[in-house]
Short mmCIF file of C-alpha atoms in Angstrom, two decimals:
data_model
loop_
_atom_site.label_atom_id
_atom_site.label_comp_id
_atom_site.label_asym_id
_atom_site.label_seq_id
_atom_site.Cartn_x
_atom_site.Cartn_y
_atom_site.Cartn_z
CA UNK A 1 -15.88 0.58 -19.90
CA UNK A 2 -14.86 -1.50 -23.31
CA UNK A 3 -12.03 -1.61 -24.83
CA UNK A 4 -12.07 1.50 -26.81
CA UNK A 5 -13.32 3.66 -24.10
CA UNK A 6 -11.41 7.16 -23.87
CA UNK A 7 -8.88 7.67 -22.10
CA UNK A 8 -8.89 11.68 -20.63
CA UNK A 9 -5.58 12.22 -22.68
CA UNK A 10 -6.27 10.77 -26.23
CA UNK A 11 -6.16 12.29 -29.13
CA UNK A 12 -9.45 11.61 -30.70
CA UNK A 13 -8.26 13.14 -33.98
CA UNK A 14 -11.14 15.57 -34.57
CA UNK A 15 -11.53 15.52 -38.90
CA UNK A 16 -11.04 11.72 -39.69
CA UNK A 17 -14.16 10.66 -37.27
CA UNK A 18 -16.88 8.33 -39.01
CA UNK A 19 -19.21 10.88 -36.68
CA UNK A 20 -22.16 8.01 -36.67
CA UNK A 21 -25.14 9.36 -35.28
CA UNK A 22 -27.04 7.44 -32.49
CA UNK A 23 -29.23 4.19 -34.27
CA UNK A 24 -26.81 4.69 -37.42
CA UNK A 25 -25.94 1.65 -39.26
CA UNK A 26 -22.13 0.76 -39.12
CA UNK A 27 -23.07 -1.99 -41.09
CA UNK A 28 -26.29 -3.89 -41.81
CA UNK A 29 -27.56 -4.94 -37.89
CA UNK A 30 -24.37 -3.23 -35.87
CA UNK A 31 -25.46 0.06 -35.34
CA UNK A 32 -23.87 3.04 -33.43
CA UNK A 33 -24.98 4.01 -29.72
CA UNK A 34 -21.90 6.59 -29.04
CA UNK A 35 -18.55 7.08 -29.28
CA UNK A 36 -16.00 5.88 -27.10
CA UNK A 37 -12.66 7.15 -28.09
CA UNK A 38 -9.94 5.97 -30.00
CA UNK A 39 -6.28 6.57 -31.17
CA UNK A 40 -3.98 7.54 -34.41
CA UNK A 41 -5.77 5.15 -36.22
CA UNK A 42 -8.86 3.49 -35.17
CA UNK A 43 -12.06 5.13 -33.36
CA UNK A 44 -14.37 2.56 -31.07
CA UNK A 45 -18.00 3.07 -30.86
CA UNK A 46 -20.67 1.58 -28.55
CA UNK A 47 -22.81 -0.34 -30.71
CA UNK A 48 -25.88 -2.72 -30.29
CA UNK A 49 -25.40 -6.15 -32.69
CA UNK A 50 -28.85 -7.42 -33.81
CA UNK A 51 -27.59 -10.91 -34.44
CA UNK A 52 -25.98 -11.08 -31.09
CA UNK A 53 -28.85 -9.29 -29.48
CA UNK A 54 -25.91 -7.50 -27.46
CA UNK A 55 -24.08 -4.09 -27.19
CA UNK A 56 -20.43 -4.58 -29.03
CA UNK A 57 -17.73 -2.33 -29.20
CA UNK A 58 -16.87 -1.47 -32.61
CA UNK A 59 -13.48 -0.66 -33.15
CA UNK A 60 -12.93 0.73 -36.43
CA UNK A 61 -10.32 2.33 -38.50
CA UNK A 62 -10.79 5.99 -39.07
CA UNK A 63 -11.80 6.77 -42.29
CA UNK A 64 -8.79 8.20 -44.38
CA UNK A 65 -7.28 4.64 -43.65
CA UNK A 66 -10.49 2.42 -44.34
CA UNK A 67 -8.62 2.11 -48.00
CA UNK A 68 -5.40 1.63 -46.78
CA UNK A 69 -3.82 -1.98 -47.32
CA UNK A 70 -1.44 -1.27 -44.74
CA UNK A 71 -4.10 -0.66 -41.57
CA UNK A 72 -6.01 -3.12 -43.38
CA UNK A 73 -3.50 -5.89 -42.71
CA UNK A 74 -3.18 -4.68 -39.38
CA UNK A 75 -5.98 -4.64 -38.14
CA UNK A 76 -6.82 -8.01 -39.61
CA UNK A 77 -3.42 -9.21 -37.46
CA UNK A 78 -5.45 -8.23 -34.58
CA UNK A 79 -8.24 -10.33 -35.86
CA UNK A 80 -5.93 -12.87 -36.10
CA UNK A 81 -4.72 -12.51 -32.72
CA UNK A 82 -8.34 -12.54 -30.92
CA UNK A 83 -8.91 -15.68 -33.39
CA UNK A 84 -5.81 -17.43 -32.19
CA UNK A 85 -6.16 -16.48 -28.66
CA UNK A 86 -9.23 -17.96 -26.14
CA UNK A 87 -9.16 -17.03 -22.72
CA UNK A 88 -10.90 -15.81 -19.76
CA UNK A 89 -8.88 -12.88 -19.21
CA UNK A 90 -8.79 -12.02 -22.71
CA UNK A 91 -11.75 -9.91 -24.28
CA UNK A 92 -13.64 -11.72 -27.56
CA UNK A 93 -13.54 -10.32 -30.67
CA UNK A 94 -17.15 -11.62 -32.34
CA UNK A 95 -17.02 -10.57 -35.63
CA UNK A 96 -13.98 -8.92 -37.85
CA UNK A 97 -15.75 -7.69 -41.42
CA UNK A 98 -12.09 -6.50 -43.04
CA UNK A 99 -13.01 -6.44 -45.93
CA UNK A 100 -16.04 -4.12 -46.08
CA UNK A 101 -16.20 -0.43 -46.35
CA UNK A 102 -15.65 0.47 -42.91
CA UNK A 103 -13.21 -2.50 -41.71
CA UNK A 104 -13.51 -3.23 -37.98
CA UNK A 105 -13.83 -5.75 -35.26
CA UNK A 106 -16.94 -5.92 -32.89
CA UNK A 107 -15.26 -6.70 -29.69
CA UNK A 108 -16.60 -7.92 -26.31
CA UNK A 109 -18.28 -4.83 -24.54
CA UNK A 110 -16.41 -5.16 -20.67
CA UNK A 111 -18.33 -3.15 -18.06
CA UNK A 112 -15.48 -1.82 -15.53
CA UNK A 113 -13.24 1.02 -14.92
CA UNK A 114 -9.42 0.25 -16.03
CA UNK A 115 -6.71 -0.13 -13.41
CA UNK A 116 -4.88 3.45 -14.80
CA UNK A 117 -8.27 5.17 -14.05
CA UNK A 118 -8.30 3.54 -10.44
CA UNK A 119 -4.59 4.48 -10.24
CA UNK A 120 -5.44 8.19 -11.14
CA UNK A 121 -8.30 8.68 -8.80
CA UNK A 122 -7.57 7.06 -5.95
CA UNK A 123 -3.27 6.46 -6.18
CA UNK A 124 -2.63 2.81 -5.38
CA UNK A 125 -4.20 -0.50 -5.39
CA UNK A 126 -4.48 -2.66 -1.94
CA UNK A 127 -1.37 -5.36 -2.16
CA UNK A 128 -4.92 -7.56 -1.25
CA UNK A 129 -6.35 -6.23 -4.31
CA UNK A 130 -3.46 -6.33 -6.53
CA UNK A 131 -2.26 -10.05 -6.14
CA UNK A 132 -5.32 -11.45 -7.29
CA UNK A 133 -5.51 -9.03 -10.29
CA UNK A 134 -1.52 -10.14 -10.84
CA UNK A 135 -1.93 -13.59 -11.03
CA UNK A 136 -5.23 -13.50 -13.45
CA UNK A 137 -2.90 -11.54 -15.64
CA UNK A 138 -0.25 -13.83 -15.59
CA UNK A 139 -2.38 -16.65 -16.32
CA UNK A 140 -3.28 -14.81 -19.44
CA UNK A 141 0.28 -14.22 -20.16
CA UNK A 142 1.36 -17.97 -19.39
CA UNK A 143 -2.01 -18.81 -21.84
CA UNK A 144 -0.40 -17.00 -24.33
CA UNK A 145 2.94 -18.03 -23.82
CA UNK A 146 1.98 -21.48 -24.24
CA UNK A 147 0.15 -20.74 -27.58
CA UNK A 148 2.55 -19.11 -29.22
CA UNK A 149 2.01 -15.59 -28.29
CA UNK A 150 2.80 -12.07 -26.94
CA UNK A 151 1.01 -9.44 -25.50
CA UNK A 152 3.62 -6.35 -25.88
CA UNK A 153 2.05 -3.78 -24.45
CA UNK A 154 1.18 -4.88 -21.02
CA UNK A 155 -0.12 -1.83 -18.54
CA UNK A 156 -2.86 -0.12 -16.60
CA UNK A 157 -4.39 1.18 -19.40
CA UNK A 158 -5.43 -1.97 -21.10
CA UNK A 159 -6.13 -3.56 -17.75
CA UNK A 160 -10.14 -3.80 -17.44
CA UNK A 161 -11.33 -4.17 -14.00
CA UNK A 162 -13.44 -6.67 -13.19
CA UNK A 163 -14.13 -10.43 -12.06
CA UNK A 164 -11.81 -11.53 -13.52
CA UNK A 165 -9.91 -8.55 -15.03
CA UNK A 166 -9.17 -8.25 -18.82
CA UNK A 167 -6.06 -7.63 -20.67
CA UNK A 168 -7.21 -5.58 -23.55
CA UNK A 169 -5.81 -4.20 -26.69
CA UNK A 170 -4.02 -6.92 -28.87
CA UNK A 171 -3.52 -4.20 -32.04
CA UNK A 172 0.68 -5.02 -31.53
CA UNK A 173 0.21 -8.85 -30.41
CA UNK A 174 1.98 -11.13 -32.08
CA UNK A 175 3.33 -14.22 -32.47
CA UNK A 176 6.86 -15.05 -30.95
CA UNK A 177 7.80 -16.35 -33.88
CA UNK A 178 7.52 -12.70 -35.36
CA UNK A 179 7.96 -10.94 -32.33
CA UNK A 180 11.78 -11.96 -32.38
CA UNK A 181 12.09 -11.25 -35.48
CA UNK A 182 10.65 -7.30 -34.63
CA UNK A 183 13.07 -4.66 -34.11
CA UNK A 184 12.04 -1.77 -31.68
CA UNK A 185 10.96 0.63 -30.06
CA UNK A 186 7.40 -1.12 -29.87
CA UNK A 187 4.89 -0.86 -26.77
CA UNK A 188 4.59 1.94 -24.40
CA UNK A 189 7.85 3.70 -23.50
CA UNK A 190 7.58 3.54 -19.89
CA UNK A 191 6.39 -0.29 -19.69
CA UNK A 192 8.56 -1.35 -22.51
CA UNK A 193 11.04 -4.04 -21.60
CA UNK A 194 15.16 -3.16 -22.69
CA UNK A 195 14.85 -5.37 -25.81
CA UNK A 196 11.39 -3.72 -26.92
CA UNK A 197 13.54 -0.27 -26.93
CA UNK A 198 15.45 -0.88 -30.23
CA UNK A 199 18.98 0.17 -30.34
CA UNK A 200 21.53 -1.62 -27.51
CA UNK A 201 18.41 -2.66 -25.85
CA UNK A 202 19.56 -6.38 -26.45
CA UNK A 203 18.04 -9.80 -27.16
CA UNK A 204 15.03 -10.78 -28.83
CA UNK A 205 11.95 -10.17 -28.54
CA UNK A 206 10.23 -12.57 -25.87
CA UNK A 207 7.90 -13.59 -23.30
CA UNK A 208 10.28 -12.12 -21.21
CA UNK A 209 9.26 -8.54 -22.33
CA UNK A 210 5.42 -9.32 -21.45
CA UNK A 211 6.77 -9.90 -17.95
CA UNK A 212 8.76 -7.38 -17.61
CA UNK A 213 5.22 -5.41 -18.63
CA UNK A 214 3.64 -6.89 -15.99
CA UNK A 215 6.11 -6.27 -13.38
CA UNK A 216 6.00 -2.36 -14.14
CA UNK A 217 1.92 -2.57 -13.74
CA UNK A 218 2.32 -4.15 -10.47
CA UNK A 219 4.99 -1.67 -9.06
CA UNK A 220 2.51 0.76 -10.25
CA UNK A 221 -0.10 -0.37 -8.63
CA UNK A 222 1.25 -1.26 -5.61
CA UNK A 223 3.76 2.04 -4.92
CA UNK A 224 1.89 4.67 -6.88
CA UNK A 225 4.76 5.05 -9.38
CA UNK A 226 6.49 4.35 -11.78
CA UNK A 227 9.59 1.90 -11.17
CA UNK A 228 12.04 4.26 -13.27
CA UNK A 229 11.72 8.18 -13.91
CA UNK A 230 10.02 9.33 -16.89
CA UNK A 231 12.02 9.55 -20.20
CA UNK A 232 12.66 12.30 -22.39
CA UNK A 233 12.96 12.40 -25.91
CA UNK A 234 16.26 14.12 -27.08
CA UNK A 235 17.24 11.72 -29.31
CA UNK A 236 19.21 9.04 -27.77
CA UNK A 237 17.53 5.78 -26.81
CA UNK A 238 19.47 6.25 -23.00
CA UNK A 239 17.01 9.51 -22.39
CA UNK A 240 14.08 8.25 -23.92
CA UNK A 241 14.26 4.57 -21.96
CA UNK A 242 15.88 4.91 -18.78
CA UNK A 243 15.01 1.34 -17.96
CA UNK A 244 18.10 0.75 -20.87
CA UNK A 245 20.63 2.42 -18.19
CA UNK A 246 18.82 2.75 -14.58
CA UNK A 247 18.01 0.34 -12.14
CA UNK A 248 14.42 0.24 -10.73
CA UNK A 249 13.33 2.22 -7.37
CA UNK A 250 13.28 0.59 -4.64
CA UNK A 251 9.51 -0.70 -3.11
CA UNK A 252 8.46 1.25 -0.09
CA UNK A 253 9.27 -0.03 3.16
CA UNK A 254 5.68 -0.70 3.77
CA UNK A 255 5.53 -2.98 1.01
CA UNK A 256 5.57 -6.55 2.25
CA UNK A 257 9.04 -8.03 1.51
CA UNK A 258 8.06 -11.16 -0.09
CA UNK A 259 6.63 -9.42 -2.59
CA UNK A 260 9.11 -6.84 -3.37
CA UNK A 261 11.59 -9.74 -3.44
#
């Protein structure tokens, strides 16, 4: 499963599809297998790269925003991001033609089911399973702590199974320079840390908020759950981010006490 694979419950935004055909050129020696999936603004394909004599994902942005200077310098932040940022647990991004007319990156094809899939089918992860995948995802995080970096949207869905794992998706990465500098809500609602929220949420934006990430994934993985009840969307930030207002559930008893400490 790459990076772009689907996920059961996206939107694959049936109308603004590149719809490549099997063998179709995506650009001169990078051409389509299949898609994958995508979201709002990008669909990924399954590719095969002649130069790299390898299957790629190609993660490109849908066609009503190929033009756009706005996704443009997005997704060349991303670029920027998989440029800056070398490490095992991170996917490789091989080639990022921006410029062209159909801008993408051609990202590191990863063969493995994601942790939310695992989550879904089978409820929780062994606590013998899940410390190992913890600490290869915090030495990603301390990587890209130590470079300058942060993740932002840390959770099953862009964990890639595997040996070792991969934390995918770097489309909000960014430095920490600019990261404290961004104002929220930005990440995933239910893995996003207080300050990420916007509003009273508090303090800058941080490493802190990529392990705050990280500690939701574990609970998750570990109890089954979520640590706080899902949020609503009325229109106050309290509602929509009850991590701004609620303390975490408690671990299950079961659930060795070193680690929940």
């Amino acid at each position: 499963m790459g990076p772009g694979h689907a996920d059961p419950n996206t939107d694959t935004h049936e109308g603004t599809t590149w719809g490549f055909e099997e063998g179709e050129e995506i650009i001169p020696g990078r051409h389509a297998i299949g898609l994958l999936g995508g979201g709002r603004a990008h669909e990924a394909y399954l590719a095969w790269d002649d130069r790299l004599f390898s299957l790629v994902v190609a993660k490109i942005l849908r066609p009503h925003l190929a033009g756009d200077d706005g996704a443009r310098r997005q997704i060349a932040a991303e670029a920027g991001a998989f440029a800056a940022l070398q490490h095992p647990v991170l996917p490789r991004c091989f080639h990022a033609p921006i410029d062209g007319a159909r801008p993408h990156l051609a990202l590191e094809f990863l063969e493995g089911p994601r942790l939310s899939t695992l989550l879904r089918k089978q409820g929780i992860l062994a606590v013998e399973q899940t410390l190992p995948l913890a600490l290869q995802l915090c030495s990603a995080l301390h990587y890209m702590e130590q470079q300058g970096w942060v993740h932002l949207d840390v959770k099953p869905k862009n964990v890639v199974m595997g040996a070792p794992a991969k934390l995918i998706d770097l489309s909000i990465t960014r430095t920490r320079h600019a990261a404290r500098g961004t104002k929220g809500p930005i990440g995933t609602d239910a893995y996003m840390a207080p300050e990420q929220c916007g509003g009273s949420g508090g303090g800058d934006i941080d490493t802190a908020a990529d392990i705050w990430g990280l500690g939701v994934t574990v609970y998750e993985a570990i109890v089954g759950h979520l640590p706080f009840p899902a949020g609503r969307d009325d229109g106050t930030l309290e509602a929509r981010f009850p991590q701004l207002v609620r303390e975490p559930l408690p671990f299950p008893k079961d659930v060795p006490p070193v680690l929940a400490d």
